[in-house]
Short mmCIF file of C-alpha atoms in Angstrom, two decimals:
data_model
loop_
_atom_site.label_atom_id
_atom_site.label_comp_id
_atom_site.label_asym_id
_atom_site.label_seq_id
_atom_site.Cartn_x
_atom_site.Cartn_y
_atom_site.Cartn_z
CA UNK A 238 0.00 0.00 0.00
CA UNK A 239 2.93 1.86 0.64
CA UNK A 240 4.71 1.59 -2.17
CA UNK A 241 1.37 2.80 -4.28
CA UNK A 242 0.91 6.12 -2.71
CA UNK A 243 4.75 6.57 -3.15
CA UNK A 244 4.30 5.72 -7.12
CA UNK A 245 1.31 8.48 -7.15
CA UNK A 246 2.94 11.22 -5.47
CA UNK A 247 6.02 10.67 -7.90
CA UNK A 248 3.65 10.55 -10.63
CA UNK A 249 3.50 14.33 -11.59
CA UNK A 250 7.03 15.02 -10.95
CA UNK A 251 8.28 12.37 -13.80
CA UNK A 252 6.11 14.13 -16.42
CA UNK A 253 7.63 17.44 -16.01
CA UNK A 254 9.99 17.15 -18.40
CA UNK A 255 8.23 15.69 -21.02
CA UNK A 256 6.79 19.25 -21.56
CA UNK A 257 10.09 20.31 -22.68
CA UNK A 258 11.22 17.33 -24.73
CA UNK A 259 7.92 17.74 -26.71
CA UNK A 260 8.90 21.43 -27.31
CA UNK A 261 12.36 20.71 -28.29
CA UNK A 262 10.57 17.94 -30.69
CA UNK A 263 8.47 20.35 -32.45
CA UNK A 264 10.51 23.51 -32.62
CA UNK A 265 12.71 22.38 -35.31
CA UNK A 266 9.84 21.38 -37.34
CA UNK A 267 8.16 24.70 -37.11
CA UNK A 268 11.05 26.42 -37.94
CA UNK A 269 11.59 24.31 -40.80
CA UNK A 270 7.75 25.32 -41.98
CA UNK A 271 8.36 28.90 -41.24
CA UNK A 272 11.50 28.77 -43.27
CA UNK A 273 9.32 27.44 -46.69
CA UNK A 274 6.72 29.77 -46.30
CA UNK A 275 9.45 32.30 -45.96
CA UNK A 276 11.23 31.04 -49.38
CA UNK A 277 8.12 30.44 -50.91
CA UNK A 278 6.78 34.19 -50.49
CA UNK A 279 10.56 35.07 -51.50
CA UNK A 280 10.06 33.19 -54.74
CA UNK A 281 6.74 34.96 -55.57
CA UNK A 282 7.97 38.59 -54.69
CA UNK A 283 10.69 37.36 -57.53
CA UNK A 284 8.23 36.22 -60.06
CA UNK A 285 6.50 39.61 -60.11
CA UNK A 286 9.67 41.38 -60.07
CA UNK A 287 11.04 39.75 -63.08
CA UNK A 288 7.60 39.94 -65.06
CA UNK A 289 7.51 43.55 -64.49
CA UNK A 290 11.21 43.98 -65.46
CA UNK A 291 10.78 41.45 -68.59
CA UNK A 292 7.62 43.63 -69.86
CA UNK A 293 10.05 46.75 -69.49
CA UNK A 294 12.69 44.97 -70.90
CA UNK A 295 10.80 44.25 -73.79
CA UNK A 296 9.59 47.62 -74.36
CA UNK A 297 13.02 48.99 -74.31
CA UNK A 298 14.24 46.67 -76.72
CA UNK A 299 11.04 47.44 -78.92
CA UNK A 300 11.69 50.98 -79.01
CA UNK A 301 14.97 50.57 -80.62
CA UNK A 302 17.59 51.22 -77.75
CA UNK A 303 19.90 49.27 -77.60
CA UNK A 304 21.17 45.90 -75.21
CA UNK A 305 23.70 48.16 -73.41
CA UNK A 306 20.60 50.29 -71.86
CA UNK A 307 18.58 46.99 -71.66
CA UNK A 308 21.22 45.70 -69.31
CA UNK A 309 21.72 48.52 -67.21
CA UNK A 310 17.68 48.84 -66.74
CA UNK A 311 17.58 45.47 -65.75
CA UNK A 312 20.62 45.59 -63.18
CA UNK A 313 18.70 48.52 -61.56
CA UNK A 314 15.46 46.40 -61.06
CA UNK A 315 16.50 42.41 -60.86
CA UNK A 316 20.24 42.62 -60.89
CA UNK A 317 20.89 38.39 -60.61
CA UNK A 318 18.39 38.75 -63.50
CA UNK A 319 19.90 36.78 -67.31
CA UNK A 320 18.09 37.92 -70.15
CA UNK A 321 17.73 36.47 -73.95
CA UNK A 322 15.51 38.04 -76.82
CA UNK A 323 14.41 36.87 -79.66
CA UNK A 324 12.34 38.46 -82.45
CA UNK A 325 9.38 37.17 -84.55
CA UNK A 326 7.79 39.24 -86.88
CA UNK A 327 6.81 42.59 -85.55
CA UNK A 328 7.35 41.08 -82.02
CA UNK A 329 10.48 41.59 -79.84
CA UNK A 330 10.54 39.01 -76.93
CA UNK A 331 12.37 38.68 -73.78
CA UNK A 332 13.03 36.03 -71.70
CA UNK A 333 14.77 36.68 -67.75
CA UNK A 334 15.87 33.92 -65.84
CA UNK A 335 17.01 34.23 -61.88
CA UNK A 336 17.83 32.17 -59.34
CA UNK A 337 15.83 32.42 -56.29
CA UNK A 338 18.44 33.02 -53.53
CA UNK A 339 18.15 32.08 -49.50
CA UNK A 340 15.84 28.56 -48.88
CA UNK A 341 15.08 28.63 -52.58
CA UNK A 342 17.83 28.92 -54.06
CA UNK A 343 19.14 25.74 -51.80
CA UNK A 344 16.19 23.94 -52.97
CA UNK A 345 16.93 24.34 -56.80
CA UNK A 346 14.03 26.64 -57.02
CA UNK A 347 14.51 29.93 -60.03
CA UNK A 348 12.29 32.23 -61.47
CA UNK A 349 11.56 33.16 -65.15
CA UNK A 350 9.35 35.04 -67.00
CA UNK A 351 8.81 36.64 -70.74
CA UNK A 352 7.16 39.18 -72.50
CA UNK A 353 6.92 40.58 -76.01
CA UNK A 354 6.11 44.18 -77.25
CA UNK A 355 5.70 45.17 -80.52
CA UNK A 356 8.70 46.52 -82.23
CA UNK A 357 8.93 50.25 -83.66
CA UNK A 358 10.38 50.96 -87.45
#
């Protein structure tokens, strides 16, 4: 009888640390889930930064200037951004490519995006 009332009052006291184990458990994982969101809205802020700068980029190269001021444009708005063009027809296209950097970029992750404009003369 004794040695049952012992075992109840020690009861409590052994799961005291088990609060802390769980913690240290779980805290990687949600950091790990915090860290992909994190890339994730990283790579999206990207993808609208290089479709804004390809539809400029296209434009520029539409209007006649030249790759010089196309590459200095472009290291103002995405400067890890690589850009290729190619022309069909009346159409002047542009293609940037960029690697995502932080989580993303560890992941293999990159952003691209094009654009065409409609060449002058």
């Amino acid at each position: 009888m004794r040695a049952r009332a012992a075992r109840s009052r020690l009861g409590p006291r052994d799961e005291r640390g088990s609060v802390v184990a769980e913690f240290a458990i779980a805290l990687p994982a949600v950091l790990l889930v915090l860290a992909m969101v994190l890339g994730g809205v990283q790579l999206g802020v990207l993808q609208v930064r290089l479709q804004d700068a390809a539809a400029d980029a296209a434009r520029t190269l539409g209007r006649g200037d030249g790759a010089a001021a196309l590459s200095v444009r472009l290291a103002r708005q995405v400067p890890s951004a690589r850009w290729s063009s190619s022309r069909t027809g009346e159409l002047v296209c542009v293609q940037l490519t960029s690697s995502a950097g932080g989580v993303a970029d560890r992941l293999g992750l990159s952003a691209s995006a094009s654009s065409c404009a409609v060449a002058e003369g």
